[in-house]
mmCIF file of C-alpha atoms and ligand atoms in Angstrom:
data_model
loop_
_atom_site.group_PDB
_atom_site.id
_atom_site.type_symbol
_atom_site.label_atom_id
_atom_site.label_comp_id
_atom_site.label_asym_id
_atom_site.label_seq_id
_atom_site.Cartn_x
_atom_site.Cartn_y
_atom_site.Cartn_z
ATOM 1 C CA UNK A 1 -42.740 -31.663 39.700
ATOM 2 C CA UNK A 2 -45.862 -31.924 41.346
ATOM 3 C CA UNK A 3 -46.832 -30.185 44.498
ATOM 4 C CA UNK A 4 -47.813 -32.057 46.956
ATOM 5 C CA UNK A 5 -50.066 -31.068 49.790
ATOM 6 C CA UNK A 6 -49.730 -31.985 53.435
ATOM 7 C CA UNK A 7 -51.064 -31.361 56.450
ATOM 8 C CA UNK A 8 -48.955 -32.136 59.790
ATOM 9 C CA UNK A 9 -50.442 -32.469 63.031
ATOM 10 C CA UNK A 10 -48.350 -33.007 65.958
ATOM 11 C CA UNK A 11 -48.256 -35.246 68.991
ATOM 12 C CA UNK A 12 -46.882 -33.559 72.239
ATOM 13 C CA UNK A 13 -46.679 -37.102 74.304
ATOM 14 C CA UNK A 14 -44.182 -38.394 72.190
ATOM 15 C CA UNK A 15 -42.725 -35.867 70.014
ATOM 16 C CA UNK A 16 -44.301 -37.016 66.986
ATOM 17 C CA UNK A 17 -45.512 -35.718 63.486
ATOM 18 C CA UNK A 18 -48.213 -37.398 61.479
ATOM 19 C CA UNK A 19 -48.811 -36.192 58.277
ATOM 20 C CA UNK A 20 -51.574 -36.233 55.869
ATOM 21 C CA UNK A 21 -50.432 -35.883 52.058
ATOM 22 C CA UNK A 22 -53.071 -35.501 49.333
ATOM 23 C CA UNK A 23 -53.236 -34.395 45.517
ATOM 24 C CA UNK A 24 -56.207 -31.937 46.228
ATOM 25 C CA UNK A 25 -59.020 -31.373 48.339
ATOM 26 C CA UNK A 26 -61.479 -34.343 47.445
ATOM 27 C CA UNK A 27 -58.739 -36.380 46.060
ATOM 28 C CA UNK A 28 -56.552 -39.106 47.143
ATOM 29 C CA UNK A 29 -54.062 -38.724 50.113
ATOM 30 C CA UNK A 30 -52.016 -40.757 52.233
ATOM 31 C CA UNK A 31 -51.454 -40.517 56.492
ATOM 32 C CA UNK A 32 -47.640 -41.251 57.573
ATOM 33 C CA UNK A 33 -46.934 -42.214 61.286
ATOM 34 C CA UNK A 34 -50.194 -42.051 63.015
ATOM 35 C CA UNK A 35 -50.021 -42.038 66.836
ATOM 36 C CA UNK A 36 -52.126 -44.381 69.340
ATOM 37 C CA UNK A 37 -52.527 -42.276 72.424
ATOM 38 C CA UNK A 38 -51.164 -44.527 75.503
ATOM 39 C CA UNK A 39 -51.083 -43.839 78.982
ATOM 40 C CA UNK A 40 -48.765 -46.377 80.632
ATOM 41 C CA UNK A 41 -49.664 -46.408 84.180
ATOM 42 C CA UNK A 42 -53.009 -47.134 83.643
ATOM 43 C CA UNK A 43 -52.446 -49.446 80.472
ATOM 44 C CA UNK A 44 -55.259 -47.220 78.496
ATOM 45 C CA UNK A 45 -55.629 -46.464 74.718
ATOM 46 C CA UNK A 46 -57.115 -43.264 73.576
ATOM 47 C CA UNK A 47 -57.900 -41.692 70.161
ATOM 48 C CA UNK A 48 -57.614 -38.258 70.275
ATOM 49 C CA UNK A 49 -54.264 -38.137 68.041
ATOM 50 C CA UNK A 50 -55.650 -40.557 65.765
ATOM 51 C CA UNK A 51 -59.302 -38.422 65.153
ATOM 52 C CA UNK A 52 -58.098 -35.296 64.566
ATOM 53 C CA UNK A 53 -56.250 -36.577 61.652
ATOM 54 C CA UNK A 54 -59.292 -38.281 60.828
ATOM 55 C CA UNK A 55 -61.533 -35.211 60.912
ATOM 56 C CA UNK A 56 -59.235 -33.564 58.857
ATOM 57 C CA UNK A 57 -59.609 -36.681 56.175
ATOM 58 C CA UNK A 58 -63.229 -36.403 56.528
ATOM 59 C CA UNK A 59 -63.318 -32.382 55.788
ATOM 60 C CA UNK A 60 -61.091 -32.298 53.131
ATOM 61 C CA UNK A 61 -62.957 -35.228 51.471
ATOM 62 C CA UNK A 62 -60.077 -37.421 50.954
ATOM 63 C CA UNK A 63 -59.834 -41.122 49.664
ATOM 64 C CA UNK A 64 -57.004 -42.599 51.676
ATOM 65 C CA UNK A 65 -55.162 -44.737 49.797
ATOM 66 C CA UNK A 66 -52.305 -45.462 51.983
ATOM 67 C CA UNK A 67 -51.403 -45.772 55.609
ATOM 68 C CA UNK A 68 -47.356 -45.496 55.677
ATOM 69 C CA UNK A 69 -45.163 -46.308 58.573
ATOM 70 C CA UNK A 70 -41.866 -44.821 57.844
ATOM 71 C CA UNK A 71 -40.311 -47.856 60.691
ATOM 72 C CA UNK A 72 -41.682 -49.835 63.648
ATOM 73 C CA UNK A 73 -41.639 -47.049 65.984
ATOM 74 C CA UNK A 74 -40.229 -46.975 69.692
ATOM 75 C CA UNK A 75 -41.765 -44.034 70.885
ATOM 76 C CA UNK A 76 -45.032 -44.549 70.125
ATOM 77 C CA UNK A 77 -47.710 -47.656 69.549
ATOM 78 C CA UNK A 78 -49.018 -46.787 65.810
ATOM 79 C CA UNK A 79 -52.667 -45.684 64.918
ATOM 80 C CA UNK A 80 -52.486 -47.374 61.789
ATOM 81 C CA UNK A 81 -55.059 -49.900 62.075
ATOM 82 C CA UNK A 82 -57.462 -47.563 64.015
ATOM 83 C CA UNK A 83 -57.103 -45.566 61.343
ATOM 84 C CA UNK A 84 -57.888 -48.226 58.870
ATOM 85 C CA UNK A 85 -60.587 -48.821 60.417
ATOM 86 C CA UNK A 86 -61.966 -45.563 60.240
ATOM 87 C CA UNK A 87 -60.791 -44.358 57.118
ATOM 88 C CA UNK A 88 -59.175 -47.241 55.129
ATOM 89 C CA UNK A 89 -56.301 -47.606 52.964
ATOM 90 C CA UNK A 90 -53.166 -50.046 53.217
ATOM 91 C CA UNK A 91 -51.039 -50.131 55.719
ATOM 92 C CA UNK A 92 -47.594 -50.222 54.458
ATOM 93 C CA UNK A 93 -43.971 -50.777 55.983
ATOM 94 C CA UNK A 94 -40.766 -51.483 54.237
ATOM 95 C CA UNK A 95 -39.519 -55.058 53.127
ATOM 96 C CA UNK A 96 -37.259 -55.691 55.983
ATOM 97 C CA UNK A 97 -39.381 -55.581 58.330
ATOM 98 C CA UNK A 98 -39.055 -58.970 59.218
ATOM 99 C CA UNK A 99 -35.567 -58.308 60.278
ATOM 100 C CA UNK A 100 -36.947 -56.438 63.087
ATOM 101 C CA UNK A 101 -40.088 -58.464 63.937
ATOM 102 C CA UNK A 102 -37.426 -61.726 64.410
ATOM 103 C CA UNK A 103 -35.417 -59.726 66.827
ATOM 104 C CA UNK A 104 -38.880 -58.701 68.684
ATOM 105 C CA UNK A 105 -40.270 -62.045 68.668
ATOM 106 C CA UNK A 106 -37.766 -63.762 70.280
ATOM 107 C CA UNK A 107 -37.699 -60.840 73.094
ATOM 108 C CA UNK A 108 -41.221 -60.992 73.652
ATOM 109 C CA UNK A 109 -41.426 -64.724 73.335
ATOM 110 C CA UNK A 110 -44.121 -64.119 70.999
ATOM 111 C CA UNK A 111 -46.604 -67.106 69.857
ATOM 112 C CA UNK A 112 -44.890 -69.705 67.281
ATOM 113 C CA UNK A 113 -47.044 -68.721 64.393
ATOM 114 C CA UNK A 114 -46.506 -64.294 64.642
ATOM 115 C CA UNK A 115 -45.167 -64.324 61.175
ATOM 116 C CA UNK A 116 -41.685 -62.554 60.944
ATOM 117 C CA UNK A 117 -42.230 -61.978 56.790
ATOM 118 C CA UNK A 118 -44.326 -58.604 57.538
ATOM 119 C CA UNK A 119 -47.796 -60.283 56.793
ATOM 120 C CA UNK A 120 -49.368 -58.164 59.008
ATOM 121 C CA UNK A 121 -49.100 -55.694 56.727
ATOM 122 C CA UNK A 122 -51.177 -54.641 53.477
ATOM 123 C CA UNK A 123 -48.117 -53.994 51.457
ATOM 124 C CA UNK A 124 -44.252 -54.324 51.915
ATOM 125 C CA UNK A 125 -42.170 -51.447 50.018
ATOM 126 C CA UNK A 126 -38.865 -52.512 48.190
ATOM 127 C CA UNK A 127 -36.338 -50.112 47.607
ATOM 128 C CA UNK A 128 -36.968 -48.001 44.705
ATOM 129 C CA UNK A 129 -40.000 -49.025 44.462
ATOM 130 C CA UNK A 130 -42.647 -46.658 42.881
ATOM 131 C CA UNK A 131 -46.428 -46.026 43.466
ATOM 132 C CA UNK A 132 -49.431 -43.468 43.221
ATOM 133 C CA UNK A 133 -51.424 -41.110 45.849
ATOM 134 C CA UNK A 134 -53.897 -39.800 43.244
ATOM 135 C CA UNK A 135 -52.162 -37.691 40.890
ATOM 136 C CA UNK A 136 -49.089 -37.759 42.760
ATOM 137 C CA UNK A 137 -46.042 -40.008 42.276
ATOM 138 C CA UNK A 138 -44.171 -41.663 44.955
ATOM 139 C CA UNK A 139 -40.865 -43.962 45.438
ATOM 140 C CA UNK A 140 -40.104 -45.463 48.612
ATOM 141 C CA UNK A 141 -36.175 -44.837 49.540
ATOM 142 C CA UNK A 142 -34.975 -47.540 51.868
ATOM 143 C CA UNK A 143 -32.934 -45.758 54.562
ATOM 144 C CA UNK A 144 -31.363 -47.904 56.767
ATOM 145 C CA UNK A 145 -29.531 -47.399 60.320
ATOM 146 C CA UNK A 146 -31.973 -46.141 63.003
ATOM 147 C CA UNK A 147 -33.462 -49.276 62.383
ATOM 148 C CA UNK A 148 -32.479 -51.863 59.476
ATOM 149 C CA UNK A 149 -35.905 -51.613 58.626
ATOM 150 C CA UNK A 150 -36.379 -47.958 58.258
ATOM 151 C CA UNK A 151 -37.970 -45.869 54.990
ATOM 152 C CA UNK A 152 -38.561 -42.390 53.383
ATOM 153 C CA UNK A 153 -41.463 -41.678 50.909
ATOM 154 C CA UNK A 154 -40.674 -39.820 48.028
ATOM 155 C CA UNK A 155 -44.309 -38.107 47.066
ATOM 156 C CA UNK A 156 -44.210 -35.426 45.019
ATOM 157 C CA UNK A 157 -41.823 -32.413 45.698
ATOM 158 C CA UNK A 158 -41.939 -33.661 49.454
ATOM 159 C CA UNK A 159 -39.772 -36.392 51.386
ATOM 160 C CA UNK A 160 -41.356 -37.888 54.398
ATOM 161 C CA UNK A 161 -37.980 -38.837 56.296
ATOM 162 C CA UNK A 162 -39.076 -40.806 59.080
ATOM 163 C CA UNK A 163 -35.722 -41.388 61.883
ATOM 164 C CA UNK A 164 -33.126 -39.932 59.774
ATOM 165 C CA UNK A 165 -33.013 -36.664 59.963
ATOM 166 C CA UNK A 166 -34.687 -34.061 62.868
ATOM 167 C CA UNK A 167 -34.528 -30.011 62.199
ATOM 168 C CA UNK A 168 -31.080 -28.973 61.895
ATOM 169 C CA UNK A 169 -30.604 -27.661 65.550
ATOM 170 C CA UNK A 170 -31.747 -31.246 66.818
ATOM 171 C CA UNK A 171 -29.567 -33.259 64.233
ATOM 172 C CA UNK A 172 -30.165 -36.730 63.522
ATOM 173 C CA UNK A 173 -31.858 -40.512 64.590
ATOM 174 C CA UNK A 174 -29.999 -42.696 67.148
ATOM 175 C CA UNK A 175 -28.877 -45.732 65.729
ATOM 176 C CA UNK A 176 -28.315 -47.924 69.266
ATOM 177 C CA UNK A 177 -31.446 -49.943 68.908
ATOM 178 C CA UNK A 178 -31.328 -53.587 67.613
ATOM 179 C CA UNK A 179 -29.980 -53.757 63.756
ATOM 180 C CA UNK A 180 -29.036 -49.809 63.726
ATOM 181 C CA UNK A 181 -26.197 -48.685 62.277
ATOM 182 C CA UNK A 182 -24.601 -45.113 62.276
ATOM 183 C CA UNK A 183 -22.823 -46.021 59.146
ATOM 184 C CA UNK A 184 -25.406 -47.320 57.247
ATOM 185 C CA UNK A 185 -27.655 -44.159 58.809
ATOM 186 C CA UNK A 186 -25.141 -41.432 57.337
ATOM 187 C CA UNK A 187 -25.437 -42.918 54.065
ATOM 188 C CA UNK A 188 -28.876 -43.596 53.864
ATOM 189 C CA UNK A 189 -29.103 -39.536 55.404
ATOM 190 C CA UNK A 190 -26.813 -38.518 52.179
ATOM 191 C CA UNK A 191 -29.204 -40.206 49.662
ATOM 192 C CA UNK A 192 -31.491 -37.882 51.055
ATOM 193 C CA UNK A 193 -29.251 -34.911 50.803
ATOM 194 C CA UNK A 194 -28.407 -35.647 47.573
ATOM 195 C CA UNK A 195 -31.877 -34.319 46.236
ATOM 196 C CA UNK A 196 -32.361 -31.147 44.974
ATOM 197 C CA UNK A 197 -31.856 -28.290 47.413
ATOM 198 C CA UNK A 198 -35.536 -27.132 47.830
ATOM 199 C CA UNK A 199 -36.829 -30.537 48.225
ATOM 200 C CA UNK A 200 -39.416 -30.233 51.203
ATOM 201 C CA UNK A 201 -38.283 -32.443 54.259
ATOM 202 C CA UNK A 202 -41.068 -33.355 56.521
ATOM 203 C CA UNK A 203 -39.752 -34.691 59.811
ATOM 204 C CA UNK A 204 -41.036 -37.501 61.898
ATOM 205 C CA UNK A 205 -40.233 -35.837 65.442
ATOM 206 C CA UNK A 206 -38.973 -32.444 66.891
ATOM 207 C CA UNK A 207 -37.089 -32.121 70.188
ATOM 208 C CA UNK A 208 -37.387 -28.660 70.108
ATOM 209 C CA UNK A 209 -35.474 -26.287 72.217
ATOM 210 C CA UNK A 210 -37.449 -24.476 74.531
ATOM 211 C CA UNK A 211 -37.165 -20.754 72.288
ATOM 212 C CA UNK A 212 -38.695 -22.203 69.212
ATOM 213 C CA UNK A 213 -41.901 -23.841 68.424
ATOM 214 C CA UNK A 214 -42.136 -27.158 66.654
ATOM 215 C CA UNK A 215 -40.938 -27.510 63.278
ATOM 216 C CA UNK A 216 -42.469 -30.061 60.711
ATOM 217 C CA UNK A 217 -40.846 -29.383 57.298
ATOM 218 C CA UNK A 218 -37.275 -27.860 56.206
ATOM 219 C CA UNK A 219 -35.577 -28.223 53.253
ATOM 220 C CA UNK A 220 -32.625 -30.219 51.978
ATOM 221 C CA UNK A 221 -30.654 -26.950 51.502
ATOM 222 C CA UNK A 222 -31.315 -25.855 55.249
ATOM 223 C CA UNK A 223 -29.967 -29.217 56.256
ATOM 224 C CA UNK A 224 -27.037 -29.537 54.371
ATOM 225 C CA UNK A 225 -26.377 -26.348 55.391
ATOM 226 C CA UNK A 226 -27.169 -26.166 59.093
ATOM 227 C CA UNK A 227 -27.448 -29.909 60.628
ATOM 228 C CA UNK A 228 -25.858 -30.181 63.658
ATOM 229 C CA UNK A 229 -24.678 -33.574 63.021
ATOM 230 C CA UNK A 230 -24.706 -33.746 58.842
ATOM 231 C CA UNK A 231 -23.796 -30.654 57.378
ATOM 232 C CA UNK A 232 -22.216 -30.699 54.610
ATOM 233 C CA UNK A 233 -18.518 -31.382 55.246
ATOM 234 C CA UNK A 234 -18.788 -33.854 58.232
ATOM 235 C CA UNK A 235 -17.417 -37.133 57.016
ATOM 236 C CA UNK A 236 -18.666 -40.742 57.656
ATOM 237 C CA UNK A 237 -16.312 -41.754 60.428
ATOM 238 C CA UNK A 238 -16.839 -38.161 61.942
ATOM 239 C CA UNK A 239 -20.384 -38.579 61.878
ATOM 240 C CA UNK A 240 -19.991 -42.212 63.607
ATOM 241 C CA UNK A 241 -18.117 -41.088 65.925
ATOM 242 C CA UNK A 242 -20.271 -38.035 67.257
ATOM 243 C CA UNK A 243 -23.682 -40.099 67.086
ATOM 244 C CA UNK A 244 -21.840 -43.099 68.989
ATOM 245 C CA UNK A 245 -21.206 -40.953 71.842
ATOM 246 C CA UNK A 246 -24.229 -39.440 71.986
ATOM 247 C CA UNK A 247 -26.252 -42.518 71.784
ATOM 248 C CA UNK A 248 -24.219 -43.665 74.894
ATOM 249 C CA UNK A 249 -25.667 -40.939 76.823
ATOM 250 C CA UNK A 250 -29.578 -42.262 75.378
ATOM 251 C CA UNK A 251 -31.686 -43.907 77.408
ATOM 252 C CA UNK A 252 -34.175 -46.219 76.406
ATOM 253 C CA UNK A 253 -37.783 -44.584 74.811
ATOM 254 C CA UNK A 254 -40.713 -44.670 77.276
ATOM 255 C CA UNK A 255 -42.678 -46.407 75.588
ATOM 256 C CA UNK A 256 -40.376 -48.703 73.513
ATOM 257 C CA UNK A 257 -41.733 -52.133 75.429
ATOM 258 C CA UNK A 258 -45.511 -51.237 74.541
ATOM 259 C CA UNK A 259 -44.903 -49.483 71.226
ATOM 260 C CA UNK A 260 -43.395 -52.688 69.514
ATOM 261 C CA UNK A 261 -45.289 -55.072 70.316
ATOM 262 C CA UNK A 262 -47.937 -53.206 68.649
ATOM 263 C CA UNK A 263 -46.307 -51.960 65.659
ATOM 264 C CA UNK A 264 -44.561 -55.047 64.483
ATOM 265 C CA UNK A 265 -48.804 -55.890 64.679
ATOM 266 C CA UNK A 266 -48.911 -53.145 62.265
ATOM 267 C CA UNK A 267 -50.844 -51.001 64.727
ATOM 268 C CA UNK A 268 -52.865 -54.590 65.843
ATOM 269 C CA UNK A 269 -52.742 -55.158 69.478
ATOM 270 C CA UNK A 270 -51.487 -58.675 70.367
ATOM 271 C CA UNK A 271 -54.307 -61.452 70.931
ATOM 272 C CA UNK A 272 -56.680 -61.170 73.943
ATOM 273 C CA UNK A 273 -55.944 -63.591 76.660
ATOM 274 C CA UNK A 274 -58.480 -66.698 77.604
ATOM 275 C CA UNK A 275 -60.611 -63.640 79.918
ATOM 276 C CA UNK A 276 -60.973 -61.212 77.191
ATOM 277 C CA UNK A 277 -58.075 -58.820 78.150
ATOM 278 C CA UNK A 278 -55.254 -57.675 76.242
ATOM 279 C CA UNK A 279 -51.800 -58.170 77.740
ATOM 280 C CA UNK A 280 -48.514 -56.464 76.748
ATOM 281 C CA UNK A 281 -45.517 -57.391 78.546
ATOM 282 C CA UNK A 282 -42.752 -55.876 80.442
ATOM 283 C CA UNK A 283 -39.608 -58.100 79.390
ATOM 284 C CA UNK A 284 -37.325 -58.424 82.454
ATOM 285 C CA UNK A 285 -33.225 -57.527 82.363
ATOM 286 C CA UNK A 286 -33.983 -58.368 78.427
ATOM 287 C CA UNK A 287 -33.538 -55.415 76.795
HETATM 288 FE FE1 LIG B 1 -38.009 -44.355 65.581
#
């Protein structure tokens, strides 16, 4: 198996990891879930998340090949196409996208001709599919019930799990947003748990508590051992149960209303209005 090598930077607004995978230094790599800094009040973009995993790129030499979003985020508006930009690469979702971008489009009242087919997108992973980062291999996994939408990337020894799993203390992904499904969420978890025990797990978030610092990888083993939610042992209609009630306690993401309307963009913010400016809007008693 090949080793993969990644470097994870993390996001203290929101929680999040992005992570830069690569075959070796002056190679080929790939960024996962990179962050658009937003500051609501005042409706201002920033870059500072975005270029430090750029100036990482740029010192380790790196061809980017891909840009992967592992869902359409709602915690966070996506640096993808900044990072394009900057850096290249496609920027890649999975196939059901569109799934999501209907549901969005019809809340936002989006114009008639935002495609809801993922066209704003470079490339549109199928289950199972396979591709290349350099030397290394890759398969997307399709993992369903955060969002119907939702995948992993396979690369190497390492799984980039996107909302499915968190570190073992915080548990798992709620699955109370449109098209999610705690069913469908435990199974698509237990694909992931079926992979060999020291399979690296690099997480898309930590909510950690306030003794331990951040953690960005685990293992398969540590999970099926430890996961608050999905140890080993917990069955599907436990597991349903459990996240149902917790999700009922949930409330909405900060940033949810900004962040898709730019993701479902892939990382593109929506058209600027007859004046120049760039709109997003607050849906009222919609959500
Ligand atoms: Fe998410």
């Amino acid at each position: 198996m090949q080793v993969a090598q990644v470097q994870s930077f993390f996001d203290p607004d929101t929680s999040t990891f992005t992570h830069v995978i690569y075959d070796k230094v002056g190679g080929h790599g790939a960024v996962v879930d990179p962050v658009l800094d937003f500051e609501q009040s005042g409706g201002r973009i920033a870059h500072e998340a975005a270029d430090k995993v750029i100036d990482f790129v740029k010192a380790q030499s790196l061809t980017i090949d891909w840009i992967l979003e592992t869902h359409a985020h709602a915690d966070h508006l996506s640096g993808a196409a900044y990072m394009q930009s900057r850096i290249g690469g496609r920027i890649a979702i999975g196939r059901e996208i569109g799934r999501v971008q209907k549901v969005f489009k019809s809340l936002f009242n989006l114009e008639p001709d935002f495609d809801t087919q993922g066209q704003q997108f470079d490339h549109l992973f199928d289950d199972g599919e396979a591709f290349a980062i350099g030397e290394l291999t890759a398969v997307a996994m399709h993992v369903p019930g955060h969002t119907p939408a939702d995948m992993a990337y396979r690369i190497g020894d390492a799984v980039f799990v996107g909302d499915t799993l968190f570190p073992p203390d915080v548990g798992t992904a709620r699955c109370d947003f449109p098209g999610g499904d705690a069913r469908q969420l435990y199974r698509s978890v237990r694909q992931i748990l079926s992979l060999p025990a020291e399979t690296r797990l690099y997480m898309c978030h930590d909510y950690p508590p306030t003794e331990r610092a951040v953690e960005a990888v685990n293992t398969v083993g540590a999970q099926r051992a430890h996961n608050i939610h999905i140890q080993d042992g917990v069955t599907e209609d436990e597991f349903v149960a459990r996240r149902q009630a917790r999700d009922a306690t949930l409330s909405m993401p900060r940033l949810i209303l900004p962040s898709i309307q730019v993701n479902i963009r892939a990382g593109h913010l929506p058209l600027a209005e007859a004046n120049g400016t760039v709109y997003l809007k607050v849906p009222v008693n919609a959500l």
